[in-house]
Amino acid sequence: MAIQLVSKSRCFNGEVRRYSHLSSSLQCEMKFHVFVPDNYDSKENLACLWFLSGLTCTDENFITKAGAIKSVSQGGIMLVCPDTSPRGTNIEGEKDSWDHGQGAGFYVDATVEKWANNYNMYTYVTEELYNIINIEFKTKKHSIFGHSMGGHGALVMALRNPTKYQSVSAFAPICNPTQVPWGKKNLGGYLGQDNLEAWNQYDATVLANKYTGVDKINILVDQGDADEFLERELKPSALKEACEANPLLSLTLRMQPGYNHNYYFIQTFVDDHINFHLNHLK
């Protein structure tokens, strides 16, 4: 469980740090970024906001591109940015496609033999790294958000673990992966083409339809209406319909005119998301 400091830089009222560690769930060395506010070790109930990145990204993308640290610093909370897949596993074919394999772990626990020893990003984020952060930084409360594939991961993790996360939001998430090409490729590849019951455990729309938790979940989703993947891959309307039918879920879906799928979109609305989570974490 030991983590090693790779780099650190002063930023606003805290430090941006990168750590590496040997992951037991992924069976390889992993890196992650954090923003740690000043005097974090003296804070009671230190809150932590997680961001899950999308296809092809690493732990570096959001923390360097999103312009989020100022708001996180002002809120006095920690930010955690994991990687999107195992690295250096040398699985045959894992680099053949940009949207499956390395950089595209899809936040599932793989069951297909080829991937099963390494591609367990669901367990890595919700258990292994979650526990590391709690122990190393004495965090007490957590919220989660993400973009695209990472938005899918954040929604799934919050719906399956409502006691672990105080709130959830997403930028342009893959909302109904069992019904779209990206989802079918990755769920089929990692879980098996005919294992539809397992697929449903990683589909936010399916989970929203079935959610029966004790606590109501508030969800914020921003989606650009000029997003090139909107109709083919993302399907926010499916999630909206599921949430409207479930009184335990409250979805605010904001269609943002003219925005597409990139980090300019995220930069524009990231403060709204951080403030949304601060309201739940504090």
Short mmCIF file of C-alpha atoms in Angstrom, two decimals:
data_model
loop_
_atom_site.label_atom_id
_atom_site.label_comp_id
_atom_site.label_asym_id
_atom_site.label_seq_id
_atom_site.Cartn_x
_atom_site.Cartn_y
_atom_site.Cartn_z
CA MET A 1 0.00 0.00 0.00
CA ALA A 2 3.04 2.30 0.24
CA ILE A 3 2.97 5.25 -2.14
CA GLN A 4 6.01 7.09 -3.46
CA LEU A 5 6.10 10.81 -4.19
CA VAL A 6 7.07 11.43 -7.84
CA SER A 7 6.72 15.23 -8.01
CA LYS A 8 5.14 18.18 -6.24
CA SER A 9 4.41 21.80 -7.15
CA ARG A 10 3.04 24.68 -5.11
CA CYS A 11 -0.37 25.81 -6.45
CA PHE A 12 -2.79 28.24 -4.79
CA ASN A 13 -3.14 27.26 -1.11
CA GLY A 14 -1.70 23.78 -1.36
CA GLU A 15 0.36 21.38 -3.46
CA VAL A 16 -0.21 19.38 -6.62
CA ARG A 17 1.49 16.04 -6.09
CA ARG A 18 1.98 12.96 -8.23
CA TYR A 19 2.41 9.59 -6.57
CA SER A 20 3.22 6.08 -7.78
CA HIS A 21 2.47 2.77 -6.14
CA LEU A 22 2.28 -0.93 -6.89
CA SER A 23 -1.39 -1.77 -7.31
CA SER A 24 -2.61 -5.11 -5.98
CA SER A 25 -5.85 -4.98 -7.98
CA LEU A 26 -4.20 -4.03 -11.29
CA GLN A 27 -0.94 -5.94 -10.81
CA CYS A 28 1.22 -3.10 -12.07
CA GLU A 29 2.72 0.24 -11.06
CA MET A 30 0.14 3.04 -11.13
CA LYS A 31 0.37 6.81 -10.85
CA PHE A 32 -2.20 9.30 -9.60
CA HIS A 33 -2.36 13.06 -9.05
CA VAL A 34 -3.73 14.87 -6.03
CA PHE A 35 -4.21 18.44 -4.91
CA VAL A 36 -3.60 18.61 -1.17
CA PRO A 37 -4.72 21.77 0.68
CA ASP A 38 -2.43 23.35 3.25
CA ASN A 39 -2.63 21.91 6.76
CA TYR A 40 -4.67 18.95 5.50
CA ASP A 41 -3.31 16.83 8.36
CA SER A 42 -4.85 19.15 10.95
CA LYS A 43 -8.28 19.27 9.32
CA GLU A 44 -11.13 17.28 10.80
CA ASN A 45 -13.27 15.41 8.28
CA LEU A 46 -11.13 16.40 5.29
CA ALA A 47 -13.29 16.14 2.17
CA CYS A 48 -12.09 14.65 -1.10
CA LEU A 49 -13.35 15.13 -4.67
CA TRP A 50 -12.47 12.49 -7.25
CA PHE A 51 -12.27 13.08 -10.99
CA LEU A 52 -12.32 10.21 -13.50
CA SER A 53 -10.97 11.01 -16.96
CA GLY A 54 -12.07 9.77 -20.36
CA LEU A 55 -10.72 7.62 -23.18
CA THR A 56 -7.00 8.03 -24.00
CA CYS A 57 -6.41 10.19 -20.89
CA THR A 58 -4.04 9.66 -17.96
CA ASP A 59 -3.94 11.01 -14.42
CA GLU A 60 -2.46 14.25 -15.80
CA ASN A 61 -5.20 15.56 -18.09
CA PHE A 62 -7.78 17.02 -15.74
CA ILE A 63 -5.46 18.43 -13.12
CA THR A 64 -3.41 20.30 -15.74
CA LYS A 65 -6.14 21.32 -18.23
CA ALA A 66 -9.39 21.92 -16.34
CA GLY A 67 -8.56 25.00 -14.29
CA ALA A 68 -10.11 23.36 -11.25
CA ILE A 69 -7.48 23.88 -8.58
CA LYS A 70 -8.39 27.45 -7.62
CA SER A 71 -11.95 26.48 -6.71
CA VAL A 72 -10.85 23.28 -4.98
CA SER A 73 -8.29 25.28 -2.98
CA GLN A 74 -10.84 27.90 -1.98
CA GLY A 75 -13.12 25.11 -0.83
CA GLY A 76 -10.37 23.58 1.29
CA ILE A 77 -10.87 20.09 -0.13
CA MET A 78 -8.62 17.48 -1.70
CA LEU A 79 -8.74 16.50 -5.38
CA VAL A 80 -7.80 13.02 -6.60
CA CYS A 81 -7.18 12.13 -10.27
CA PRO A 82 -6.53 8.43 -10.96
CA ASP A 83 -5.30 7.02 -14.25
CA THR A 84 -7.77 5.51 -16.72
CA SER A 85 -6.29 2.02 -17.08
CA PRO A 86 -3.38 -0.19 -16.05
CA ARG A 87 0.00 0.65 -17.56
CA GLY A 88 2.86 -1.58 -18.66
CA THR A 89 1.00 -4.88 -18.45
CA ASN A 90 2.08 -5.93 -21.96
CA ILE A 91 -1.21 -7.67 -22.71
CA GLU A 92 -1.32 -8.68 -26.36
CA GLY A 93 -3.31 -6.14 -28.35
CA GLU A 94 -3.90 -3.67 -25.52
CA LYS A 95 -2.46 -0.83 -27.62
CA ASP A 96 -4.13 -1.77 -30.90
CA SER A 97 -7.16 0.50 -30.43
CA TRP A 98 -7.46 3.97 -28.89
CA ASP A 99 -10.86 3.15 -27.39
CA HIS A 100 -10.17 -0.28 -25.88
CA GLY A 101 -7.24 -1.47 -23.80
CA GLN A 102 -4.59 0.89 -22.50
CA GLY A 103 -6.09 4.29 -21.71
CA ALA A 104 -9.57 2.78 -21.90
CA GLY A 105 -10.14 0.69 -18.80
CA PHE A 106 -13.83 1.70 -18.77
CA TYR A 107 -13.95 1.51 -14.96
CA VAL A 108 -15.04 -2.14 -14.89
CA ASP A 109 -13.63 -5.29 -13.30
CA ALA A 110 -12.79 -7.52 -16.25
CA THR A 111 -13.84 -11.17 -16.26
CA VAL A 112 -12.50 -12.23 -19.67
CA GLU A 113 -9.31 -14.18 -18.94
CA LYS A 114 -7.03 -12.01 -21.09
CA TRP A 115 -7.87 -8.89 -19.08
CA ALA A 116 -8.98 -10.23 -15.69
CA ASN A 117 -5.65 -10.05 -13.82
CA ASN A 118 -5.07 -6.39 -14.65
CA TYR A 119 -8.14 -4.51 -15.88
CA ASN A 120 -9.97 -4.01 -12.60
CA MET A 121 -10.42 -0.25 -12.54
CA TYR A 122 -13.73 -0.42 -10.67
CA THR A 123 -12.11 -2.10 -7.66
CA TYR A 124 -9.01 0.04 -7.99
CA VAL A 125 -10.94 3.31 -7.71
CA THR A 126 -13.71 2.32 -5.28
CA GLU A 127 -11.63 0.20 -2.92
CA GLU A 128 -7.85 0.14 -3.33
CA LEU A 129 -7.10 3.79 -4.08
CA TYR A 130 -10.08 4.91 -1.99
CA ASN A 131 -8.54 3.18 1.05
CA ILE A 132 -5.06 4.51 0.28
CA ILE A 133 -6.36 8.09 0.21
CA ASN A 134 -8.28 7.60 3.45
CA ILE A 135 -5.23 6.21 5.25
CA GLU A 136 -2.58 8.55 3.84
CA PHE A 137 -4.59 11.79 4.04
CA LYS A 138 -7.19 11.02 6.73
CA THR A 139 -10.10 11.87 4.45
CA LYS A 140 -13.62 11.34 5.76
CA LYS A 141 -16.02 12.38 3.01
CA HIS A 142 -15.89 11.78 -0.74
CA SER A 143 -17.67 12.96 -3.89
CA ILE A 144 -17.01 11.96 -7.48
CA PHE A 145 -17.29 13.33 -11.02
CA GLY A 146 -15.85 12.64 -14.46
CA HIS A 147 -15.86 13.22 -18.19
CA SER A 148 -17.09 10.94 -20.99
CA MET A 149 -15.87 7.43 -20.08
CA GLY A 150 -15.00 8.90 -16.69
CA GLY A 151 -18.49 10.36 -16.38
CA HIS A 152 -19.82 6.85 -16.98
CA GLY A 153 -17.48 5.56 -14.27
CA ALA A 154 -18.49 8.25 -11.77
CA LEU A 155 -22.22 7.65 -12.26
CA VAL A 156 -21.86 3.89 -11.95
CA MET A 157 -19.69 4.11 -8.84
CA ALA A 158 -22.05 6.53 -7.10
CA LEU A 159 -25.16 4.53 -7.95
CA ARG A 160 -23.56 1.28 -6.76
CA ASN A 161 -21.93 2.83 -3.68
CA PRO A 162 -24.26 5.56 -2.40
CA THR A 163 -22.78 5.46 1.11
CA LYS A 164 -19.25 6.10 -0.18
CA TYR A 165 -19.96 9.25 -2.20
CA GLN A 166 -21.82 12.34 -1.02
CA SER A 167 -22.58 13.53 -4.56
CA VAL A 168 -21.94 12.79 -8.24
CA SER A 169 -21.72 14.83 -11.43
CA ALA A 170 -20.46 14.39 -14.98
CA PHE A 171 -19.44 16.16 -18.15
CA ALA A 172 -20.79 14.46 -21.30
CA PRO A 173 -20.97 10.98 -19.75
CA ILE A 174 -21.58 7.73 -21.58
CA CYS A 175 -25.01 7.29 -19.99
CA ASN A 176 -26.28 4.05 -21.51
CA PRO A 177 -23.20 2.02 -22.53
CA THR A 178 -25.05 -1.25 -23.10
CA GLN A 179 -26.75 0.44 -26.07
CA VAL A 180 -23.90 2.32 -27.77
CA PRO A 181 -20.77 1.32 -29.76
CA TRP A 182 -18.16 2.41 -27.17
CA GLY A 183 -20.01 0.55 -24.47
CA LYS A 184 -20.62 -2.60 -26.45
CA LYS A 185 -16.97 -2.73 -27.50
CA ASN A 186 -15.60 -2.34 -23.98
CA LEU A 187 -18.24 -4.22 -21.98
CA GLY A 188 -18.09 -7.07 -24.46
CA GLY A 189 -14.32 -7.06 -24.57
CA TYR A 190 -13.77 -7.01 -20.81
CA LEU A 191 -16.84 -8.92 -19.58
CA GLY A 192 -17.70 -11.22 -22.47
CA GLN A 193 -19.97 -10.68 -25.44
CA ASP A 194 -22.88 -12.66 -24.00
CA ASN A 195 -22.59 -11.62 -20.35
CA LEU A 196 -25.40 -9.06 -20.47
CA GLU A 197 -26.16 -9.36 -16.75
CA ALA A 198 -22.61 -8.19 -16.00
CA TRP A 199 -22.91 -5.39 -18.57
CA ASN A 200 -25.94 -4.02 -16.71
CA GLN A 201 -23.87 -3.55 -13.55
CA TYR A 202 -21.86 -0.90 -15.44
CA ASP A 203 -24.70 0.99 -17.12
CA ALA A 204 -25.84 4.14 -15.29
CA THR A 205 -29.24 4.14 -16.99
CA VAL A 206 -29.95 0.53 -16.01
CA LEU A 207 -28.73 1.21 -12.46
CA ALA A 208 -30.88 4.35 -12.23
CA ASN A 209 -33.96 2.37 -13.19
CA LYS A 210 -33.22 -0.15 -10.42
CA TYR A 211 -31.87 2.16 -7.72
CA THR A 212 -33.54 1.54 -4.34
CA GLY A 213 -31.02 3.06 -1.93
CA VAL A 214 -31.93 4.61 1.40
CA ASP A 215 -30.70 8.08 0.47
CA LYS A 216 -31.75 10.24 -2.44
CA ILE A 217 -28.96 10.96 -4.93
CA ASN A 218 -28.61 14.37 -6.57
CA ILE A 219 -26.88 14.28 -9.95
CA LEU A 220 -25.56 17.14 -12.09
CA VAL A 221 -24.77 16.52 -15.77
CA ASP A 222 -23.52 19.07 -18.29
CA GLN A 223 -23.73 18.14 -21.96
CA GLY A 224 -22.72 20.21 -24.97
CA ASP A 225 -25.32 20.22 -27.73
CA ALA A 226 -22.54 20.44 -30.36
CA ASP A 227 -20.82 17.33 -28.97
CA GLU A 228 -19.87 15.10 -31.90
CA PHE A 229 -20.57 11.98 -29.82
CA LEU A 230 -23.92 13.08 -28.39
CA GLU A 231 -26.37 10.91 -30.31
CA ARG A 232 -24.11 7.99 -31.16
CA GLU A 233 -22.31 7.35 -27.88
CA LEU A 234 -23.60 9.41 -24.92
CA LYS A 235 -27.45 9.20 -24.77
CA PRO A 236 -28.17 11.57 -21.84
CA SER A 237 -31.89 11.39 -22.68
CA ALA A 238 -31.91 7.74 -21.56
CA LEU A 239 -30.50 8.66 -18.16
CA LYS A 240 -32.95 11.55 -17.87
CA GLU A 241 -35.91 9.25 -18.50
CA ALA A 242 -34.67 6.73 -15.93
CA CYS A 243 -34.11 9.39 -13.26
CA GLU A 244 -37.49 11.01 -13.87
CA ALA A 245 -39.13 7.65 -13.20
CA ASN A 246 -37.25 7.12 -9.92
CA PRO A 247 -38.17 9.42 -6.99
CA LEU A 248 -34.89 8.54 -5.26
CA LEU A 249 -32.88 10.23 -8.02
CA SER A 250 -32.79 13.93 -8.88
CA LEU A 251 -31.00 14.71 -12.15
CA THR A 252 -30.17 18.20 -13.32
CA LEU A 253 -29.28 17.84 -17.00
CA ARG A 254 -27.99 21.05 -18.58
CA MET A 255 -27.67 21.12 -22.36
CA GLN A 256 -25.04 23.74 -23.12
CA PRO A 257 -25.41 25.43 -26.53
CA GLY A 258 -22.42 25.30 -28.85
CA TYR A 259 -20.10 23.23 -26.66
CA ASN A 260 -18.45 20.01 -27.79
CA HIS A 261 -16.54 17.20 -26.08
CA ASN A 262 -13.25 18.86 -25.15
CA TYR A 263 -11.56 20.51 -22.18
CA TYR A 264 -12.70 24.01 -23.16
CA PHE A 265 -16.17 22.73 -22.32
CA ILE A 266 -14.96 21.35 -18.98
CA GLN A 267 -13.09 24.57 -18.11
CA THR A 268 -16.25 26.60 -18.67
CA PHE A 269 -18.41 24.72 -16.18
CA VAL A 270 -15.94 23.08 -13.79
CA ASP A 271 -16.51 25.69 -11.06
CA ASP A 272 -20.24 24.91 -11.10
CA HIS A 273 -19.46 21.25 -10.52
CA ILE A 274 -16.98 21.91 -7.73
CA ASN A 275 -19.49 24.18 -5.97
CA PHE A 276 -22.17 21.53 -6.40
CA HIS A 277 -19.94 19.02 -4.62
CA LEU A 278 -18.85 21.47 -1.95
CA ASN A 279 -22.50 21.96 -0.99
CA HIS A 280 -22.74 18.21 -0.33
CA LEU A 281 -19.30 17.70 1.20
CA LYS A 282 -19.61 20.58 3.68
#
